Amino acid sequence: MTTSRNGRVGRRPGGPDTRGEILKAARDSFADKGFTATSLRAVAREAGVDAALVHHYFDSKDELFIESMALPVDPRQVAARVLDGPPEQLGRRIATVFLGVWESPDGQTRMKALFRSVVTSDEVARIMREGITQMILQPVSQTLDVPDAQLRISLVATQLIGVALARYIIELEPVASADLPTLIDRLAPVLQLHLTG
Amino acid sequence: MTTSRNGRVGRRPGGPDTRGEILKAARDSFADKGFTATSLRAVAREAGVDAALVHHYFDSKDELFIESMALPVDPRQVAARVLDGPPEQLGRRIATVFLGVWESPDGQTRMKALFRSVVTSDEVARIMREGITQMILQPVSQTLDVPDAQLRISLVATQLIGVALARYIIELEPVASADLPTLIDRLAPVLQLHLTG
């Protein structure tokens, strides 16, 4: 309930900077309270706007997370694409979808920036860890009918994180210049072994 | 051929800061020219000391690299321990030795610092990439009797890098708090598949 740019007082209208202020409040909340404890209502309060206005801009907490962290891809779509197919091909789909994000035109620049923030900031690491766990790792692990599904999925994540770091950031050869189909062929059985071996 | 701390002029004696100056010159050379193109002779010239003095402090370029990058472990010893045993257990030995370095008392602090520098500095990444390739990846890949040995070894490196990043830096659960024997049991067959699958 602050004064908006055009001088009107009271319930904030959807001004040009309102969306940005909501995103800033969301980032702060994800950092302070974590992903799980953050609510759209609390973000609205923090940004000094009505909860309905947050809902006007963002459908859900997931969307607020994606936008506030400037993710190059929607993790829910990643999870959906990964899960769309036979279980015995899950490793291959994970490799294909994950590397596809990195190989997309502006994917690499944005993923690199995100990666570096995760590695250098404990806060960003915590936010991303929670968000990615909720939006990708949990949905995928729920489809695995094994008691140690979460460990298996987190091990899959280690292989993916390592390939991304080695190929795109450290540029370790020959993995850095290997062609994409070769890389997917190598990773698919390894990821499948983590999942079901 | 500069004036040393105790005022003597001419060929530099082994003063208290000479070793440090050699290390600084070595770091600069590794960064500018890379690991392969750096020689003890050139480092001596850069540090303004006699080549014999560099040899007095450091047995080899490898040792100069280890000391100048403040590595928590000697990569040549890592390679030797990894190679000491039957080929079908290579994956397990790699997992055991690598995680052993991270789990050692001051290993984690030093490895974390090194890791963060590699991810945030292209220069450190290049130095480490070359040094580790020469001292660990090459010797290990030479023992694999396959045409794509280097790709296989670099894929092993991706899995190791990813586990380290997820467990010790991002602290992704449950891989972050998994006990060491469990983690080695999970990684051993995956690394073996990268190597010989």
Coordinates of C-alpha atoms in Angstrom, one line a residue:
Chain A
M1 CA 0.0 0.0 0.0
T2 CA 2.7 2.5 -1.0
T3 CA 2.6 5.4 -3.3
S4 CA 3.0 4.2 -6.9
R5 CA 5.0 6.0 -9.6
N6 CA 2.1 7.9 -11.0
G7 CA 1.3 9.3 -7.6
R8 CA -1.9 7.3 -6.7
V9 CA -2.1 6.1 -3.2
G10 CA -3.7 2.9 -1.9
R11 CA -4.0 -0.6 -3.4
R12 CA -1.2 -0.8 -6.0
P13 CA -2.2 -1.0 -9.6
G14 CA -0.2 -3.1 -12.0
G15 CA 2.4 -0.4 -12.8
P16 CA 5.5 -0.9 -15.0
D17 CA 7.7 -1.7 -12.0
T18 CA 5.3 -3.7 -9.9
R19 CA 6.2 -7.0 -11.6
G20 CA 9.9 -6.3 -11.0
E21 CA 9.2 -5.5 -7.3
I22 CA 7.2 -8.7 -6.9
L23 CA 10.1 -10.7 -8.4
K24 CA 12.6 -8.9 -6.1
A25 CA 10.5 -9.8 -3.1
A26 CA 10.2 -13.4 -4.3
R27 CA 14.0 -13.7 -4.6
D28 CA 14.4 -12.3 -1.1
S29 CA 11.9 -14.7 0.3
F30 CA 13.3 -17.7 -1.5
A31 CA 16.7 -16.8 -0.1
D32 CA 15.5 -16.1 3.4
K33 CA 12.9 -18.7 4.0
G34 CA 13.6 -21.2 1.2
F35 CA 11.4 -22.4 -1.6
T36 CA 9.0 -24.5 0.5
A37 CA 8.2 -21.9 3.1
T38 CA 7.7 -19.1 0.6
S39 CA 4.0 -18.3 -0.3
L40 CA 2.5 -16.0 -2.9
R41 CA 0.7 -14.3 0.0
A42 CA 3.9 -13.6 1.9
V43 CA 5.6 -12.3 -1.3
A44 CA 2.7 -10.0 -1.9
R45 CA 3.0 -8.6 1.6
E46 CA 6.8 -8.2 1.2
A47 CA 6.3 -6.3 -2.1
G48 CA 3.6 -4.2 -0.6
V49 CA 1.0 -5.3 -3.1
D50 CA -2.3 -7.1 -3.0
A51 CA -2.1 -10.9 -3.2
A52 CA -4.5 -10.8 -6.2
L53 CA -1.9 -8.7 -8.1
V54 CA 0.8 -11.4 -7.6
H55 CA -1.7 -13.9 -9.0
H56 CA -2.4 -11.6 -11.9
Y57 CA 1.3 -11.7 -12.9
F58 CA 2.2 -15.2 -11.8
D59 CA 0.1 -18.3 -11.9
S60 CA 2.0 -20.1 -9.1
K61 CA 4.9 -20.2 -6.8
D62 CA 6.7 -22.3 -9.4
E63 CA 6.3 -19.6 -12.0
L64 CA 7.5 -17.0 -9.5
F65 CA 10.6 -19.1 -8.9
I66 CA 11.3 -19.6 -12.6
E67 CA 11.0 -15.9 -13.3
S68 CA 12.8 -14.6 -10.3
M69 CA 15.8 -16.9 -10.9
A70 CA 15.7 -16.1 -14.7
L71 CA 15.8 -19.8 -15.6
P72 CA 16.3 -20.4 -19.3
V73 CA 13.7 -23.2 -19.2
D74 CA 10.7 -24.2 -17.2
P75 CA 11.7 -27.0 -14.9
R76 CA 8.1 -28.4 -14.9
Q77 CA 8.4 -28.8 -18.7
V78 CA 11.7 -30.4 -18.3
A79 CA 10.2 -32.9 -15.9
A80 CA 7.2 -33.5 -18.2
R81 CA 9.4 -34.2 -21.2
V82 CA 11.7 -36.5 -19.2
L83 CA 8.7 -38.5 -18.0
D84 CA 7.1 -38.8 -21.4
G85 CA 8.1 -42.3 -22.6
P86 CA 9.1 -45.8 -21.5
P87 CA 10.9 -46.2 -18.2
E88 CA 13.8 -48.2 -19.8
Q89 CA 14.6 -45.1 -21.9
L90 CA 14.5 -42.7 -19.0
G91 CA 18.3 -42.3 -18.9
R92 CA 18.4 -41.4 -22.6
R93 CA 15.5 -38.9 -22.3
I94 CA 17.2 -37.2 -19.3
A95 CA 20.5 -36.8 -21.2
T96 CA 18.7 -35.5 -24.3
V97 CA 16.5 -33.0 -22.5
F98 CA 19.3 -31.7 -20.2
L99 CA 21.9 -31.3 -22.9
G100 CA 19.3 -29.8 -25.2
V101 CA 18.8 -26.9 -22.7
W102 CA 22.5 -26.3 -22.7
E103 CA 22.9 -26.5 -26.4
S104 CA 20.0 -24.2 -27.2
P105 CA 20.9 -20.7 -28.6
D106 CA 20.9 -18.7 -25.4
G107 CA 20.7 -21.6 -23.1
Q108 CA 24.5 -21.9 -22.6
T109 CA 25.0 -18.2 -21.6
R110 CA 22.2 -18.3 -19.1
M111 CA 23.0 -21.7 -17.7
K112 CA 26.6 -20.8 -17.3
A113 CA 25.7 -17.6 -15.3
L114 CA 23.3 -19.6 -13.2
F115 CA 25.9 -22.4 -12.6
R116 CA 28.5 -19.9 -11.5
S117 CA 26.1 -18.3 -9.1
V118 CA 25.2 -21.7 -7.6
V119 CA 28.8 -22.6 -7.1
T120 CA 29.9 -19.2 -5.6
S121 CA 26.8 -18.3 -3.5
D122 CA 25.6 -20.6 -0.8
E123 CA 22.3 -18.6 -0.9
V124 CA 21.7 -19.2 -4.7
A125 CA 22.8 -22.8 -4.2
R126 CA 20.1 -23.3 -1.5
I127 CA 17.4 -21.7 -3.5
M128 CA 18.2 -23.7 -6.7
R129 CA 18.7 -26.9 -4.7
E130 CA 15.2 -26.6 -3.2
G131 CA 13.5 -25.4 -6.4
I132 CA 15.0 -28.0 -8.7
T133 CA 14.3 -30.8 -6.1
Q134 CA 10.6 -29.8 -5.9
M135 CA 10.1 -29.2 -9.6
I136 CA 12.2 -31.9 -11.3
L137 CA 13.8 -34.4 -8.9
Q138 CA 10.7 -35.2 -6.8
P139 CA 8.3 -35.7 -9.8
V140 CA 10.8 -37.9 -11.5
S141 CA 11.7 -39.9 -8.4
Q142 CA 8.1 -40.6 -7.7
T143 CA 7.8 -42.5 -11.0
L144 CA 10.6 -44.9 -9.9
D145 CA 9.2 -47.8 -8.0
V146 CA 12.2 -48.3 -5.7
P147 CA 12.9 -47.4 -2.0
D148 CA 16.1 -45.5 -2.8
A149 CA 14.6 -43.4 -5.7
Q150 CA 15.7 -40.1 -4.2
L151 CA 19.3 -41.2 -3.9
R152 CA 19.2 -42.6 -7.5
I153 CA 17.8 -39.3 -8.9
S154 CA 20.3 -37.2 -7.0
L155 CA 23.1 -39.4 -8.4
V156 CA 21.7 -38.8 -11.9
A157 CA 21.9 -35.1 -11.1
T158 CA 25.6 -35.4 -10.1
Q159 CA 26.4 -36.9 -13.5
L160 CA 24.5 -34.1 -15.3
I161 CA 26.0 -31.4 -13.3
G162 CA 29.5 -32.8 -13.9
V163 CA 29.0 -33.1 -17.7
A164 CA 27.7 -29.5 -17.8
L165 CA 30.6 -28.2 -15.8
A166 CA 33.3 -30.2 -17.7
R167 CA 31.9 -29.5 -21.2
Y168 CA 30.7 -26.0 -21.0
I169 CA 32.7 -24.3 -18.2
I170 CA 36.0 -26.2 -17.6
E171 CA 36.0 -27.2 -21.3
L172 CA 37.7 -30.5 -20.5
E173 CA 38.6 -32.4 -23.7
P174 CA 37.5 -34.5 -25.4
V175 CA 34.2 -34.3 -23.6
A176 CA 34.0 -30.5 -24.4
S177 CA 34.1 -31.0 -28.2
A178 CA 32.4 -34.4 -28.4
D179 CA 29.3 -34.2 -30.7
L180 CA 26.0 -34.3 -29.0
P181 CA 24.7 -37.7 -30.2
T182 CA 27.9 -39.4 -29.1
L183 CA 27.6 -37.7 -25.7
I184 CA 24.0 -38.8 -25.3
D185 CA 24.9 -42.3 -26.3
R186 CA 27.6 -42.4 -23.6
L187 CA 25.5 -40.9 -20.9
A188 CA 22.2 -42.8 -21.5
P189 CA 23.4 -46.2 -20.2
V190 CA 25.2 -44.6 -17.3
L191 CA 22.2 -42.6 -16.2
Q192 CA 20.0 -45.7 -16.6
L193 CA 22.4 -47.6 -14.4
H194 CA 22.0 -44.9 -11.7
L195 CA 18.2 -45.2 -12.1
T196 CA 17.6 -48.9 -12.3
G197 CA 20.9 -50.7 -11.9
Chain B
M1 CA 70.0 -11.2 -10.4
T2 CA 68.4 -8.7 -8.1
T3 CA 69.3 -7.5 -4.6
S4 CA 68.3 -10.1 -2.0
R5 CA 66.9 -9.3 1.4
N6 CA 70.3 -9.6 3.1
G7 CA 71.8 -7.0 0.7
R8 CA 74.0 -9.3 -1.4
V9 CA 73.9 -8.6 -5.1
G10 CA 74.3 -11.0 -8.0
R11 CA 73.1 -14.6 -8.4
R12 CA 70.3 -15.0 -5.9
P13 CA 70.8 -17.2 -2.9
G14 CA 68.0 -19.3 -1.5
G15 CA 66.5 -16.5 0.6
P16 CA 63.3 -16.8 2.7
D17 CA 61.1 -15.3 -0.1
T18 CA 62.8 -16.8 -3.2
R19 CA 60.7 -20.0 -3.1
G20 CA 57.6 -17.8 -3.0
E21 CA 58.8 -15.7 -5.9
I22 CA 59.5 -18.9 -7.9
L23 CA 55.9 -20.1 -7.2
K24 CA 54.5 -16.7 -8.2
A25 CA 56.4 -16.8 -11.5
A26 CA 55.3 -20.4 -12.0
R27 CA 51.6 -19.5 -11.5
D28 CA 52.0 -16.6 -14.0
S29 CA 53.6 -18.9 -16.5
F30 CA 51.0 -21.6 -16.2
A31 CA 48.3 -19.0 -16.7
D32 CA 50.0 -17.2 -19.6
K33 CA 51.6 -20.1 -21.5
G34 CA 49.8 -23.1 -20.1
F35 CA 51.2 -26.2 -18.4
T36 CA 52.8 -27.8 -21.4
A37 CA 54.7 -24.7 -22.6
T38 CA 56.0 -23.8 -19.2
S39 CA 59.6 -24.9 -18.4
L40 CA 61.6 -24.7 -15.2
R41 CA 64.2 -22.6 -17.1
A42 CA 61.6 -20.0 -18.2
V43 CA 60.2 -19.9 -14.6
A44 CA 63.7 -19.2 -13.3
R45 CA 64.2 -16.4 -15.9
E46 CA 60.8 -14.9 -14.9
A47 CA 61.6 -15.1 -11.2
G48 CA 65.1 -13.6 -11.8
V49 CA 66.9 -16.6 -10.3
D50 CA 69.3 -19.2 -11.6
A51 CA 67.7 -22.3 -13.0
A52 CA 69.7 -24.4 -10.6
L53 CA 67.9 -22.7 -7.7
V54 CA 64.5 -23.6 -9.1
H55 CA 65.8 -27.2 -9.2
H56 CA 67.0 -26.9 -5.7
Y57 CA 63.4 -26.1 -4.5
F58 CA 61.4 -28.2 -6.9
D59 CA 62.3 -31.5 -8.4
S60 CA 60.1 -31.1 -11.5
K61 CA 57.5 -29.0 -13.3
D62 CA 54.8 -31.3 -11.8
E63 CA 56.0 -30.4 -8.3
L64 CA 56.1 -26.7 -9.2
F65 CA 52.5 -27.1 -10.5
I66 CA 51.3 -28.9 -7.3
E67 CA 52.9 -26.3 -5.0
S68 CA 51.9 -23.2 -7.1
M69 CA 48.2 -24.3 -7.2
A70 CA 48.3 -25.3 -3.5
L71 CA 46.8 -28.7 -4.4
P72 CA 45.7 -30.7 -1.3
V73 CA 47.1 -33.8 -2.8
D74 CA 49.8 -34.9 -5.3
P75 CA 48.0 -35.8 -8.6
R76 CA 50.9 -38.2 -9.5
Q77 CA 50.2 -40.1 -6.3
V78 CA 46.5 -40.1 -7.1
A79 CA 47.2 -41.6 -10.5
A80 CA 49.6 -44.2 -9.0
R81 CA 47.0 -45.3 -6.4
V82 CA 44.2 -45.5 -9.0
L83 CA 46.4 -47.7 -11.3
D84 CA 47.5 -50.1 -8.5
G85 CA 45.2 -53.1 -8.9
P86 CA 43.1 -55.1 -11.4
P87 CA 41.5 -53.3 -14.3
E88 CA 38.0 -54.5 -13.5
Q89 CA 38.2 -52.7 -10.2
L90 CA 39.4 -49.4 -11.7
G91 CA 36.1 -47.7 -11.3
R92 CA 36.0 -48.6 -7.6
R93 CA 39.5 -47.4 -7.0
I94 CA 38.9 -44.1 -8.7
A95 CA 35.8 -43.5 -6.6
T96 CA 37.6 -44.5 -3.4
V97 CA 40.7 -42.3 -4.0
F98 CA 38.8 -39.3 -5.3
L99 CA 36.3 -39.2 -2.5
G100 CA 39.1 -40.0 0.0
V101 CA 40.8 -36.7 -0.9
W102 CA 37.5 -34.8 -0.4
E103 CA 36.8 -36.5 2.9
S104 CA 40.3 -36.0 4.4
P105 CA 40.5 -33.5 7.3
D106 CA 41.6 -30.4 5.4
G107 CA 40.9 -31.8 1.9
Q108 CA 37.3 -30.4 1.7
T109 CA 38.2 -26.8 2.5
R110 CA 41.1 -26.8 0.0
M111 CA 39.2 -28.7 -2.7
K112 CA 36.2 -26.4 -2.3
A113 CA 38.4 -23.3 -2.7
L114 CA 40.1 -24.8 -5.7
F115 CA 36.8 -25.9 -7.2
R116 CA 35.3 -22.4 -6.9
S117 CA 38.3 -20.8 -8.5
V118 CA 38.1 -23.3 -11.4
V119 CA 34.4 -22.5 -12.0
T120 CA 34.7 -18.7 -11.7
S121 CA 38.1 -18.1 -13.4
D122 CA 38.7 -19.2 -17.0
E123 CA 42.5 -18.9 -16.3
V124 CA 42.4 -21.2 -13.3
A125 CA 40.2 -23.6 -15.2
R126 CA 42.7 -23.7 -18.1
I127 CA 45.7 -24.3 -15.7
M128 CA 43.9 -27.0 -13.8
R129 CA 42.5 -28.7 -16.9
E130 CA 45.9 -29.0 -18.5
G131 CA 47.7 -30.0 -15.3
I132 CA 45.2 -32.6 -14.3
T133 CA 45.0 -34.0 -17.9
Q134 CA 48.8 -34.4 -17.9
M135 CA 49.2 -35.8 -14.5
I136 CA 46.1 -37.9 -13.9
L137 CA 43.9 -38.4 -17.0
Q138 CA 46.7 -39.2 -19.5
P139 CA 48.5 -41.8 -17.4
V140 CA 45.2 -43.5 -16.5
S141 CA 43.9 -43.4 -20.1
Q142 CA 47.2 -45.0 -21.4
T143 CA 46.4 -48.1 -19.4
L144 CA 43.0 -48.5 -21.1
D145 CA 43.4 -50.6 -24.3
V146 CA 40.7 -48.9 -26.2
P147 CA 40.7 -46.3 -29.0
D148 CA 38.4 -43.9 -27.2
A149 CA 40.3 -44.0 -23.9
Q150 CA 40.5 -40.3 -23.6
L151 CA 36.8 -39.7 -24.0
R152 CA 36.1 -42.5 -21.5
I153 CA 38.5 -41.0 -18.9
S154 CA 37.0 -37.5 -19.4
L155 CA 33.5 -38.9 -18.9
V156 CA 34.8 -40.5 -15.6
A157 CA 36.0 -37.0 -14.7
T158 CA 32.6 -35.5 -15.4
Q159 CA 31.0 -38.0 -12.9
L160 CA 33.6 -37.2 -10.2
I161 CA 33.3 -33.5 -10.7
G162 CA 29.5 -33.7 -10.5
V163 CA 29.6 -35.8 -7.3
A164 CA 32.0 -33.4 -5.6
L165 CA 29.9 -30.3 -6.6
A166 CA 26.6 -31.8 -5.6
R167 CA 27.8 -33.4 -2.3
Y168 CA 30.2 -30.8 -1.0
I169 CA 29.2 -27.5 -2.6
I170 CA 25.6 -27.5 -3.6
E171 CA 24.8 -30.0 -0.8
L172 CA 22.1 -31.7 -2.8
E173 CA 20.3 -34.4 -0.8
P174 CA 20.4 -37.3 -0.3
V175 CA 23.8 -37.5 -2.0
A176 CA 25.2 -34.9 0.3
S177 CA 24.6 -36.9 3.5
A178 CA 25.0 -40.4 2.0
D179 CA 27.6 -42.4 3.8
L180 CA 30.9 -42.9 2.0
P181 CA 30.7 -46.7 1.5
T182 CA 27.2 -46.4 -0.1
L183 CA 28.4 -43.6 -2.4
I184 CA 31.4 -45.6 -3.5
D185 CA 29.2 -48.7 -4.1
R186 CA 26.9 -46.6 -6.3
L187 CA 29.7 -44.8 -8.2
A188 CA 32.0 -47.9 -8.8
P189 CA 29.8 -49.6 -11.4
V190 CA 28.9 -46.3 -13.1
L191 CA 32.6 -45.4 -13.5
Q192 CA 33.4 -48.9 -14.7
L193 CA 30.7 -48.6 -17.3
H194 CA 32.3 -45.3 -18.5
L195 CA 35.7 -47.0 -18.6
T196 CA 34.9 -50.4 -20.2
G197 CA 31.2 -50.5 -21.0

